[in-house]
Coordinates of C-alpha atoms and ligand atoms in Angstrom, one line a residue:
X9 CA 0.0 0.0 0.0
X10 CA 1.4 3.3 -1.0
X11 CA 0.5 6.9 -1.9
X12 CA -0.1 6.6 -5.7
X13 CA 0.0 9.9 -7.5
X14 CA 1.0 8.5 -10.9
X15 CA -2.4 8.7 -12.5
X16 CA -3.1 12.1 -11.0
X17 CA -5.3 10.4 -8.4
X18 CA -4.0 10.4 -4.8
X19 CA -4.3 7.1 -3.0
X20 CA -3.3 6.6 0.6
X21 CA -3.1 3.7 3.1
X22 CA -5.1 5.9 5.5
X23 CA -6.8 9.3 5.4
X24 CA -7.4 11.0 8.7
X25 CA -10.0 13.7 8.8
X26 CA -9.3 16.4 11.5
X27 CA -6.1 17.8 13.0
X28 CA -7.0 18.1 16.6
X29 CA -5.6 16.0 19.5
X30 CA -6.9 12.8 17.9
X31 CA -5.9 13.4 14.3
X32 CA -2.4 14.6 15.2
X33 CA -1.6 11.6 17.3
X34 CA -3.1 9.2 14.8
X35 CA -0.9 10.7 12.1
X36 CA 2.2 10.4 14.2
X37 CA 1.5 6.7 15.0
X38 CA 0.6 5.6 11.4
X39 CA 3.5 7.4 10.0
X40 CA 5.7 5.5 12.5
X41 CA 4.2 2.3 11.2
X42 CA 5.4 3.2 7.7
X43 CA 1.9 3.9 6.2
X44 CA 1.2 6.6 3.7
X45 CA -1.1 8.9 5.6
X46 CA -2.7 12.2 4.8
X47 CA -4.7 14.4 7.2
X48 CA -7.4 16.8 5.9
X49 CA -8.5 19.6 8.2
X50 CA -11.3 22.2 7.7
X51 CA -9.4 24.9 9.7
X52 CA -6.4 26.8 8.7
X53 CA -4.2 25.3 11.4
X54 CA -3.8 22.4 13.8
X55 CA -5.5 22.2 17.2
X56 CA -9.1 21.4 16.6
X57 CA -11.2 22.6 19.6
X58 CA -8.3 24.8 20.6
X59 CA -7.9 26.3 17.1
X60 CA -11.6 27.2 16.9
X61 CA -12.7 28.2 20.4
X62 CA -10.8 31.5 20.8
X63 CA -13.5 33.2 22.9
X64 CA -12.3 35.1 26.0
X65 CA -12.4 32.8 29.0
X66 CA -11.9 29.6 27.0
X67 CA -9.7 27.3 29.1
X68 CA -9.4 23.7 30.4
X69 CA -11.5 22.0 32.9
X70 CA -8.9 19.2 32.9
X71 CA -5.7 19.8 34.9
X72 CA -3.3 20.9 32.1
X73 CA -0.7 18.2 32.9
X74 CA -3.4 15.5 32.9
X75 CA -4.5 16.6 29.5
X76 CA -1.0 16.5 27.9
X77 CA 0.0 13.7 25.5
X78 CA 1.8 11.0 27.4
X79 CA 3.5 9.2 24.6
X80 CA 6.7 11.1 24.5
X81 CA 8.9 11.6 27.5
X82 CA 10.9 14.2 25.6
X83 CA 7.7 16.2 25.0
X84 CA 6.7 15.9 28.6
X85 CA 10.1 17.2 29.6
X86 CA 10.2 20.0 27.2
X87 CA 6.7 21.5 27.6
X88 CA 5.8 23.6 30.7
X89 CA 2.2 24.5 31.5
X90 CA 1.9 27.8 33.2
X91 CA -1.4 27.3 35.0
X92 CA -3.2 24.3 36.5
X93 CA -6.0 24.9 34.0
X94 CA -4.4 26.5 30.9
X95 CA -6.3 29.0 28.8
X96 CA -7.0 28.3 25.1
X97 CA -4.0 30.3 23.6
X98 CA -1.6 28.1 25.7
X99 CA -3.2 24.9 24.6
X100 CA -3.2 25.9 21.0
X101 CA 0.5 26.8 21.4
X102 CA 1.1 23.3 22.9
X103 CA -0.6 21.5 20.0
X104 CA 1.4 23.7 17.5
X105 CA 4.5 22.8 19.4
X106 CA 3.7 19.1 19.0
X107 CA 3.0 19.5 15.3
X108 CA 6.3 21.2 14.8
X109 CA 8.3 18.9 17.0
X110 CA 7.1 15.8 15.2
X111 CA 7.0 17.5 11.8
X112 CA 3.3 16.7 11.4
X113 CA 2.3 19.6 9.1
X114 CA 3.9 18.2 6.0
X115 CA 1.2 15.5 5.9
X116 CA -1.7 17.8 6.7
X117 CA -3.8 19.7 4.2
X118 CA -5.6 22.7 5.7
X119 CA -8.7 24.5 4.6
X120 CA -10.1 21.2 3.3
X121 CA -13.6 20.1 4.3
X122 CA -14.6 16.5 3.7
X123 CA -18.2 16.4 2.5
X124 CA -18.5 12.6 2.3
X125 CA -17.0 9.3 1.4
X126 CA -18.2 6.3 -0.4
X127 CA -17.0 2.7 0.1
X128 CA -15.8 1.1 -3.1
X129 CA -16.1 -2.7 -2.5
X130 CA -14.2 -3.9 -5.6
X131 CA -11.1 -1.8 -4.8
X132 CA -11.6 -2.1 -1.0
X133 CA -11.1 1.6 -0.5
X134 CA -12.9 4.8 0.4
X135 CA -13.5 7.4 -2.2
X136 CA -13.4 10.7 -0.2
X137 CA -14.9 13.9 -1.3
X138 CA -14.1 17.5 -0.4
X139 CA -15.9 20.8 -0.5
X140 CA -13.6 22.1 -3.2
X141 CA -14.6 19.4 -5.6
X142 CA -11.5 17.3 -5.2
X143 CA -11.4 13.6 -4.2
X144 CA -8.8 11.1 -2.9
X145 CA -8.8 7.4 -2.2
X146 CA -7.8 5.5 0.9
X147 CA -7.8 2.0 2.2
X148 CA -8.8 3.2 5.7
X149 CA -10.8 6.3 6.5
X150 CA -10.2 7.5 10.0
X151 CA -12.5 10.2 11.2
X152 CA -11.0 12.4 13.9
X153 CA -13.7 15.1 13.5
X154 CA -14.3 15.7 17.2
X155 CA -17.5 15.5 19.2
X156 CA -17.6 19.3 19.6
X157 CA -16.8 20.7 16.2
X158 CA -20.3 21.3 14.8
X159 CA -21.5 24.6 16.3
X160 CA -25.2 25.3 16.5
X161 CA -26.9 28.6 16.5
X162 CA -30.1 29.2 18.4
X163 CA -33.3 28.6 16.4
X164 CA -34.7 32.2 16.8
X165 CA -36.9 33.8 14.2
X166 CA -35.1 36.7 12.5
X167 CA -31.7 35.7 13.8
X168 CA -29.9 36.5 10.6
X169 CA -31.5 40.0 10.4
X170 CA -29.4 41.2 13.4
X171 CA -27.1 43.8 12.0
X172 CA -24.6 44.3 14.9
X173 CA -21.5 42.3 15.8
X174 CA -22.3 38.7 16.4
X175 CA -20.1 35.7 17.1
X176 CA -20.5 32.0 17.9
X177 CA -17.9 31.1 20.5
X178 CA -16.6 28.3 18.4
X179 CA -16.2 30.5 15.3
X180 CA -14.5 33.4 17.2
X181 CA -12.5 35.8 15.1
X182 CA -8.7 35.5 15.1
X183 CA -8.4 39.1 16.4
X184 CA -9.3 40.6 19.8
X185 CA -12.9 41.4 20.2
X186 CA -13.5 44.5 22.4
X187 CA -16.5 44.6 24.7
X188 CA -15.5 47.9 26.4
X189 CA -18.4 50.4 26.5
X190 CA -20.7 48.1 24.5
X191 CA -24.1 46.7 25.2
X192 CA -23.5 43.0 25.0
X193 CA -25.8 40.0 25.1
X194 CA -24.7 36.4 25.7
X195 CA -27.1 33.7 24.7
X196 CA -26.5 30.4 26.5
X197 CA -25.3 29.4 30.0
X198 CA -23.6 26.0 29.3
X199 CA -19.9 25.4 30.0
X200 CA -18.8 27.9 27.3
X201 CA -21.4 30.5 28.3
X202 CA -20.3 30.4 31.9
X203 CA -16.6 30.9 30.8
X204 CA -17.3 33.8 28.4
X205 CA -19.8 35.6 30.7
X206 CA -17.2 36.0 33.4
X207 CA -14.9 37.8 30.9
X208 CA -17.4 40.0 29.2
X209 CA -18.8 41.2 32.5
X210 CA -15.4 42.8 33.2
X211 CA -15.5 45.5 30.5
X212 CA -19.0 45.6 28.9
X213 CA -21.1 48.7 29.5
X214 CA -24.0 46.3 30.0
X215 CA -24.2 42.5 29.8
X216 CA -27.5 40.7 29.4
X217 CA -27.4 37.0 29.9
X218 CA -30.2 35.1 28.2
X219 CA -30.6 31.9 30.1
X220 CA -32.9 29.1 28.9
X221 CA -32.2 27.0 31.9
X222 CA -29.5 27.3 34.6
X223 CA -26.7 24.7 35.0
X224 CA -25.1 23.5 38.2
X225 CA -21.6 25.2 38.2
X226 CA -18.7 24.5 40.5
X227 CA -15.4 26.3 41.3
X228 CA -12.4 25.8 39.0
X229 CA -9.9 27.3 41.5
X230 CA -7.3 27.8 38.8
X231 CA -3.9 29.3 39.7
X232 CA -0.3 29.5 38.2
X233 CA 2.0 26.5 38.6
X234 CA 4.8 27.4 40.9
X235 CA 8.4 26.3 40.1
X236 CA 8.3 23.7 42.8
X237 CA 5.0 22.3 41.5
X238 CA 6.5 22.3 38.0
X239 CA 9.3 20.1 39.3
X240 CA 6.9 17.7 41.0
X241 CA 4.6 17.5 38.0
X242 CA 7.5 16.6 35.7
X243 CA 8.8 14.0 38.1
X244 CA 5.3 12.6 38.6
X245 CA 3.9 12.3 35.1
X246 CA 3.9 8.5 35.2
X247 CA 1.8 8.5 38.4
X248 CA -0.5 11.2 37.0
X249 CA -1.3 9.2 33.9
X250 CA -1.6 5.9 35.9
X251 CA -4.1 7.6 38.2
X252 CA -6.1 9.0 35.2
X253 CA -6.2 5.6 33.6
X254 CA -7.7 4.0 36.7
X255 CA -10.5 6.5 37.1
X256 CA -14.0 6.4 35.6
X257 CA -13.5 9.2 33.1
X258 CA -9.7 9.6 32.9
X259 CA -9.5 12.6 35.3
X260 CA -7.2 12.9 38.3
X261 CA -10.2 12.4 40.6
X262 CA -11.0 9.0 42.0
X263 CA -14.5 8.6 43.3
X264 CA -15.1 8.1 47.1
X265 CA -16.0 4.4 47.8
X266 CA -18.7 5.5 50.3
X267 CA -22.4 6.1 49.6
X268 CA -23.7 9.6 50.4
X269 CA -26.9 8.0 51.7
X270 CA -25.1 5.8 54.2
X271 CA -22.8 8.3 56.0
X272 CA -23.8 10.8 58.7
X273 CA -24.9 14.2 57.7
X274 CA -21.6 15.6 59.1
X275 CA -19.5 13.2 57.1
X276 CA -21.4 14.0 54.0
X277 CA -21.2 17.7 54.4
X278 CA -17.5 17.4 55.2
X279 CA -16.7 15.7 51.8
X280 CA -19.0 18.1 49.9
X281 CA -17.3 21.1 51.5
X282 CA -13.8 19.7 50.9
X283 CA -14.5 19.0 47.2
X284 CA -16.1 22.4 46.7
X285 CA -12.9 23.9 48.0
X286 CA -10.6 21.9 45.6
X287 CA -9.8 22.6 42.0
X288 CA -11.3 21.0 39.0
X289 CA -13.9 18.3 38.5
X290 CA -13.4 16.6 42.0
X291 CA -16.9 17.7 43.1
X292 CA -18.3 15.7 40.1
X293 CA -15.8 12.9 39.8
X294 CA -14.4 12.3 43.3
X295 CA -17.7 12.5 45.1
X296 CA -19.6 9.7 46.9
X297 CA -20.0 6.8 44.5
X298 CA -23.8 7.0 44.5
X299 CA -24.4 10.6 43.6
X300 CA -24.7 9.9 39.9
X301 CA -26.9 6.8 40.3
X302 CA -29.1 7.3 43.4
X303 CA -31.6 10.1 43.1
X304 CA -31.6 10.6 47.0
X305 CA -27.8 11.0 47.0
X306 CA -27.9 13.3 44.1
X307 CA -30.6 15.5 45.8
X308 CA -28.3 15.9 48.8
X309 CA -25.4 17.1 46.7
X310 CA -27.7 19.4 44.6
X311 CA -29.0 20.9 47.8
X312 CA -25.5 21.5 49.0
X313 CA -24.6 23.3 45.7
X314 CA -27.8 25.3 45.8
X315 CA -26.9 26.6 49.3
X316 CA -23.5 27.7 47.9
X317 CA -25.2 29.6 45.0
X318 CA -27.5 31.3 47.5
X319 CA -24.5 32.3 49.6
X320 CA -22.8 33.9 46.6
X321 CA -25.6 35.8 44.9
X322 CA -26.8 38.9 46.7
X323 CA -30.3 39.1 45.3
X324 CA -32.3 36.0 46.5
X325 CA -34.6 36.1 43.5
X326 CA -31.7 36.0 41.1
X327 CA -30.1 33.2 43.1
X328 CA -33.2 31.1 42.7
X329 CA -33.2 31.7 38.9
X330 CA -29.6 30.4 38.8
X331 CA -30.5 27.2 40.6
X332 CA -31.5 24.3 38.4
X333 CA -34.9 22.8 39.2
X334 CA -35.2 20.3 36.3
X335 CA -32.1 18.2 36.8
X336 CA -29.7 17.2 39.5
X337 CA -26.0 18.2 39.9
X338 CA -23.8 16.4 37.4
X339 CA -26.5 14.9 35.3
X340 CA -25.6 17.5 32.6
X341 CA -22.1 18.8 31.8
X342 CA -20.9 20.7 34.9
X343 CA -19.4 24.1 33.9
X344 CA -16.5 25.1 36.1
X345 CA -16.2 28.8 37.1
X346 CA -14.2 31.4 39.0
X347 CA -16.5 34.2 39.8
X348 CA -19.6 33.3 37.8
X349 CA -22.2 33.7 40.5
X350 CA -20.6 37.0 41.7
X351 CA -21.0 38.4 38.2
X352 CA -24.7 38.7 38.9
X353 CA -24.0 41.0 41.8
X354 CA -22.5 43.6 39.4
X355 CA -24.7 46.6 38.4
X356 CA -23.9 46.2 34.7
X357 CA -25.1 42.6 34.5
X358 CA -28.7 41.5 34.0
X359 CA -30.1 37.9 33.9
X360 CA -32.9 37.4 31.5
X361 CA -34.7 34.2 32.5
X362 CA -36.2 32.8 29.3
X363 CA -38.6 30.5 31.2
X364 CA -40.4 33.7 32.3
X365 CA -39.8 35.9 29.3
X366 CA -39.1 33.8 26.2
X367 CA -37.3 35.3 23.1
X368 CA -39.9 36.1 20.4
X369 CA -37.5 37.1 17.7
X370 CA -34.3 38.9 16.7
X371 CA -34.3 42.2 14.9
X372 CA -31.6 44.3 13.2
X373 CA -31.0 46.0 16.5
X374 CA -31.3 43.3 19.0
X375 CA -33.6 40.8 20.8
X376 CA -37.3 40.9 21.5
X377 CA -38.7 38.9 24.4
X378 CA -42.2 38.8 25.9
X379 CA -41.0 41.6 28.2
X380 CA -39.9 44.0 25.4
X381 CA -37.2 44.9 22.9
X382 CA -33.5 45.1 23.9
X383 CA -30.9 46.7 21.7
X384 CA -27.3 45.4 21.6
X385 CA -24.0 46.3 20.0
X386 CA -22.7 42.8 20.2
X387 CA -24.3 39.3 20.6
X388 CA -22.4 36.2 21.7
X389 CA -23.9 32.9 20.7
X390 CA -22.7 30.5 23.4
X391 CA -25.1 27.9 22.1
X392 CA -22.7 25.0 21.8
X393 CA -22.6 22.1 19.4
X394 CA -24.6 19.4 17.7
X395 CA -22.5 17.2 20.0
X396 CA -20.9 13.8 19.3
X397 CA -22.9 12.7 16.3
X398 CA -23.4 16.1 14.8
X399 CA -20.3 16.0 12.6
X400 CA -21.5 12.7 11.2
X401 CA -25.0 13.8 10.4
X402 CA -23.6 16.4 8.0
X403 CA -21.4 13.9 6.1
X404 CA -22.5 11.9 3.1
X405 CA -20.9 8.7 4.4
X406 CA -22.0 5.6 2.4
X407 CA -20.8 2.1 3.2
X408 CA -21.2 -1.2 1.4
X409 CA -24.1 -1.2 -1.0
X410 CA -24.5 2.6 -0.7
X411 CA -26.0 2.4 2.8
X412 CA -25.9 5.8 4.5
X413 CA -24.5 6.2 8.0
X414 CA -27.2 8.7 8.9
X415 CA -29.8 6.0 8.1
X416 CA -28.0 3.4 10.1
X417 CA -28.0 5.8 13.1
X418 CA -31.6 7.1 12.6
X419 CA -32.7 5.5 15.9
X420 CA -29.5 6.3 17.7
X421 CA -25.8 5.3 17.2
X422 CA -24.9 1.6 16.7
X423 CA -21.2 0.8 16.7
X424 CA -18.6 -1.7 17.7
X425 CA -16.4 -0.2 20.5
X426 CA -17.4 3.2 19.3
X427 CA -14.7 2.7 16.7
X428 CA -15.8 0.3 14.0
X429 CA -19.1 0.0 12.0
X430 CA -21.0 -2.9 10.5
X431 CA -21.7 -2.2 6.9
X432 CA -18.9 0.4 6.8
X433 CA -15.7 -1.6 6.2
X434 CA -12.4 0.1 7.1
X435 CA -14.1 3.1 8.7
X436 CA -12.7 4.1 12.0
X437 CA -14.3 6.8 14.1
X438 CA -11.9 8.1 16.8
X439 CA -13.9 9.5 19.7
X440 CA -17.1 8.3 18.0
X441 CA -20.4 7.8 19.8
X442 CA -20.5 5.0 22.3
X443 CA -16.7 5.3 22.7
X444 CA -15.3 6.0 26.2
X445 CA -13.7 9.2 24.8
X446 CA -17.1 10.9 24.7
X447 CA -17.1 11.1 28.6
X448 CA -13.5 11.5 29.4
X449 CA -10.5 13.7 30.0
X450 CA -10.2 13.3 26.3
X451 CA -6.5 12.8 25.6
X452 CA -6.4 9.9 28.0
X453 CA -9.1 8.1 25.9
X454 CA -7.8 9.5 22.6
X455 CA -4.4 7.9 23.2
X456 CA -6.1 4.6 24.0
X457 CA -8.2 4.8 20.8
X458 CA -5.3 5.7 18.6
X459 CA -3.0 3.1 20.0
X460 CA -5.7 0.4 19.6
X461 CA -6.3 1.4 16.0
X462 CA -2.6 1.5 15.2
X463 CA -2.1 -2.0 16.5
X464 CA -5.1 -3.2 14.4
X465 CA -3.7 -1.6 11.2
X466 CA -0.3 -3.1 11.9
X467 CA -1.8 -6.5 12.3
X468 CA -3.8 -6.2 9.1
X469 CA -0.7 -5.0 7.2
X470 CA 1.5 -7.8 8.6
X471 CA -0.9 -10.4 7.3
X472 CA -1.6 -8.7 4.0
X473 CA -5.3 -8.2 5.0
X474 CA -7.2 -5.2 3.5
X475 CA -10.7 -5.3 4.9
X476 CA -12.2 -5.3 8.4
X477 CA -15.8 -5.0 9.4
X478 CA -17.5 -5.9 12.7
X479 CA -20.3 -8.5 12.7
X480 CA -23.9 -7.4 13.3
X481 CA -23.9 -9.6 16.5
X482 CA -20.8 -7.9 17.9
X483 CA -22.4 -4.5 17.2
X484 CA -25.6 -5.5 18.9
X485 CA -23.7 -6.8 21.9
X486 CA -21.7 -3.5 22.2
X487 CA -24.7 -1.3 21.8
X488 CA -26.5 -3.3 24.5
X489 CA -23.5 -3.0 26.8
X490 CA -23.5 0.7 26.3
X491 CA -27.2 1.2 26.9
X492 CA -27.3 -1.2 29.8
X493 CA -24.5 0.6 31.5
X494 CA -26.1 3.9 30.9
X495 CA -29.5 2.9 32.2
X496 CA -28.5 3.0 35.8
X497 CA -27.1 6.6 35.5
X498 CA -29.3 9.5 36.4
X499 CA -27.8 11.4 33.4
X500 CA -29.9 9.3 31.1
X501 CA -33.1 10.7 32.7
X502 CA -32.4 14.3 31.6
X503 CA -32.5 16.1 28.3
X504 CA -29.0 17.0 27.3
X505 CA -26.4 16.5 24.6
X506 CA -25.3 13.4 26.6
X507 CA -28.6 12.0 25.3
X508 CA -28.4 13.6 21.9
X509 CA -31.0 16.3 22.6
X510 CA -30.5 19.7 21.1
X511 CA -33.5 21.9 20.7
X512 CA -31.7 24.1 18.2
X513 CA -31.4 21.2 15.7
X514 CA -34.3 19.7 13.9
X515 CA -34.8 16.0 14.8
X516 CA -32.8 16.1 17.9
X517 CA -35.6 16.1 20.4
X518 CA -35.6 12.4 21.4
X519 CA -33.2 11.0 23.9
X520 CA -30.6 8.7 22.2
X521 CA -27.7 8.0 24.5
X522 CA -24.5 9.0 22.7
X523 CA -21.8 8.5 25.4
X524 CA -20.2 5.6 27.1
X525 CA -20.9 5.4 30.8
X526 CA -19.2 2.2 31.9
X527 CA -16.0 3.9 32.6
X528 CA -12.5 4.0 31.0
X529 CA -11.1 0.9 32.7
X530 CA -14.0 -1.2 31.5
X531 CA -13.7 0.2 28.0
X532 CA -10.0 -0.4 27.9
X533 CA -10.4 -4.0 29.1
X534 CA -13.1 -4.7 26.5
X535 CA -10.9 -3.3 23.7
X536 CA -7.9 -5.3 25.0
X537 CA -10.0 -8.5 25.0
X538 CA -11.1 -8.0 21.5
X539 CA -7.5 -7.5 20.3
X540 CA -6.2 -10.4 22.4
X541 CA -8.8 -12.7 20.7
X542 CA -7.5 -11.5 17.3
X543 CA -10.3 -9.0 16.9
X544 CA -13.1 -11.2 17.9
X545 CA -16.4 -9.7 16.6
X546 CA -14.9 -8.6 13.3
X547 CA -14.5 -10.2 9.9
X548 CA -11.0 -9.7 8.5
X549 CA -10.4 -10.4 4.9
Ligands
FAD608 C1 -14.5 25.0 24.7 C2 -14.2 23.6 24.9 C3 -13.4 23.2 26.0 C4 -13.1 21.9 26.3 N1 -12.4 21.6 27.4 C5 -12.0 20.3 27.6 C6 -11.3 19.9 28.7 O1 -11.0 20.8 29.6 N2 -10.9 18.6 28.9 C7 -11.3 17.7 28.0 O2 -10.9 16.5 28.1 N3 -11.9 18.0 26.9 C8 -12.3 19.3 26.6 N4 -13.0 19.6 25.5 C9 -13.3 18.6 24.5 C10 -12.3 18.7 23.3 O3 -13.1 18.7 22.2 C11 -11.3 17.5 23.4 O4 -10.5 17.7 24.6 C12 -10.3 17.4 22.2 O5 -9.9 18.7 21.8 C13 -10.9 16.7 21.1 O6 -9.9 16.5 20.1 P1 -10.3 15.8 18.7 O7 -9.1 15.9 17.9 O8 -11.0 14.5 18.9 O9 -11.5 16.8 18.1 P2 -11.4 18.3 17.8 O10 -10.4 19.0 18.6 O11 -12.8 18.8 17.7 O12 -10.8 18.3 16.3 C14 -11.6 17.9 15.2 C15 -11.1 18.6 14.0 O13 -11.8 18.0 12.8 C16 -12.1 19.0 11.9 N5 -13.2 18.6 11.1 C17 -14.4 18.3 11.5 N6 -15.2 17.9 10.5 C18 -14.4 18.0 9.4 C19 -14.6 17.7 8.0 N7 -15.8 17.3 7.6 N8 -13.6 18.0 7.2 C20 -12.4 18.4 7.6 N9 -12.1 18.6 8.9 C21 -13.1 18.4 9.8 C22 -12.4 20.2 12.8 O14 -12.2 21.4 12.1 C23 -11.4 20.1 13.9 O15 -10.3 20.8 13.8 C24 -13.4 20.9 25.3 C25 -14.2 21.3 24.2 C26 -14.6 22.6 24.0 C27 -15.4 22.9 22.8

């Protein structure tokens, strides 16, 4: 298998779509294997999420050093994170550093959007199409298109008539945006909204936050890394990654073995208080083991966080608007914050509760709600993504016999390990639905995905095999494993992107679980078992 350009047609052993954390590492590994690989990326540079999301306030919720690639000791030694939770510019610099260090750019083509790919059975290859009308061929098509790379705008009448400055957070300009002296609106209060609101509130003349429903937020407690901490981090990388790999979602936070409902009220309050005072996702991931599965335990935690919100917001009526009533803590993505609740104590900030006064329409000058018309100089759409499967729904992916992936997933995703697909030979979806990477400190799962895929391709190559496809039975079994594991979790009882619900996208109003909630250790074990049994559950030819 080689890149064949003799006929003017480009043919590769593997084509990777996307140059974020996943695509960059997959390129590195496949090139190491000696394959001819080409990466195609929609953006003008590497970095994926960290290339696109340049809004003020964008930063990690993962501890920086737990997010880093672990595959190169040299890289770990050379790179220094400046903060415990690095901001977007630093993470982008990191990924650019990785691309330069391993000379990855020479095999990446930027500003190239894949529109679809059709499987050609006779030649056992994918014909891959791009928005500029070009096409290439590859034995393996590896999608590294990310679960959060398809931004969605709010479905509001007249949205495009608005004539002022307007930006989606994931399509932020590559130049500074000035809020000083402006009347600014932010629509959306998810993880991104919470980050951007805290920044805009610092300089905007007025900030109006349009909240459809509040989310449970918890303190990030970011700070610079001291030289002594830097030394300890570098000496301790092995332990950091080992810890992450043992935990449910790849973070440096191990859940408490006790049940919240079984300990005394004092013990319970003590752990809640301790975790609320610690940085990062500990309050979500290192809590009592029953808070995500037992509604009584979850109610105790939610009540604790509600008290914290009330203690931080001066106006009791506003505090109540900021406290979720339709879901418990952690059953939707938890935004981490620094002074989010205190922002609502500022005289320049107003909370518009859309449950009381819904938006009717947008006009050239602003937003009209049932309470009246509001004019703005600048509107920020912090309305997130068509998450996890959204990138796939916009691709014309056709497998054997012309079957379309969107049709296959019409009733929800069906996959094998979240990586391989019955009816779609040689298609590999890194970070695909029903893959552990969907609910993870992502690089920890991405490395696992990429290394598993690399071993598979090495094995096929060594034996001169050119086609792999999972069996329907293996896919049924995996899908059942995913859905059974999720059924016990409270997060499946709530509308959110975890369950594929997005009210701004037509057809996304039914719950269809998209994540993997059996934990990273189980996922890794299952993948290892498949590999150890010579890829049981697949047909290799
Ligand atoms: C604001 C924000 C903050 C986050 N913070 C964290 C965090 O703290 N911790 C954490 O673990 N995760 C976080 N995430 C999740 C983050 O997406 C992952 O950590 C990681 O960056 C995913 O890498 P990826 O390479 O799989 O996907 P991405 O980084 O999304 O890269 C996918 C790439 O594919 C390209 N692409 C997509 N479709 C096409 C196409 N059709 N043709 C060509 N190119 C295409 C996109 O342009 C993009 O560059 C965050 C996400 C966001 C949006």
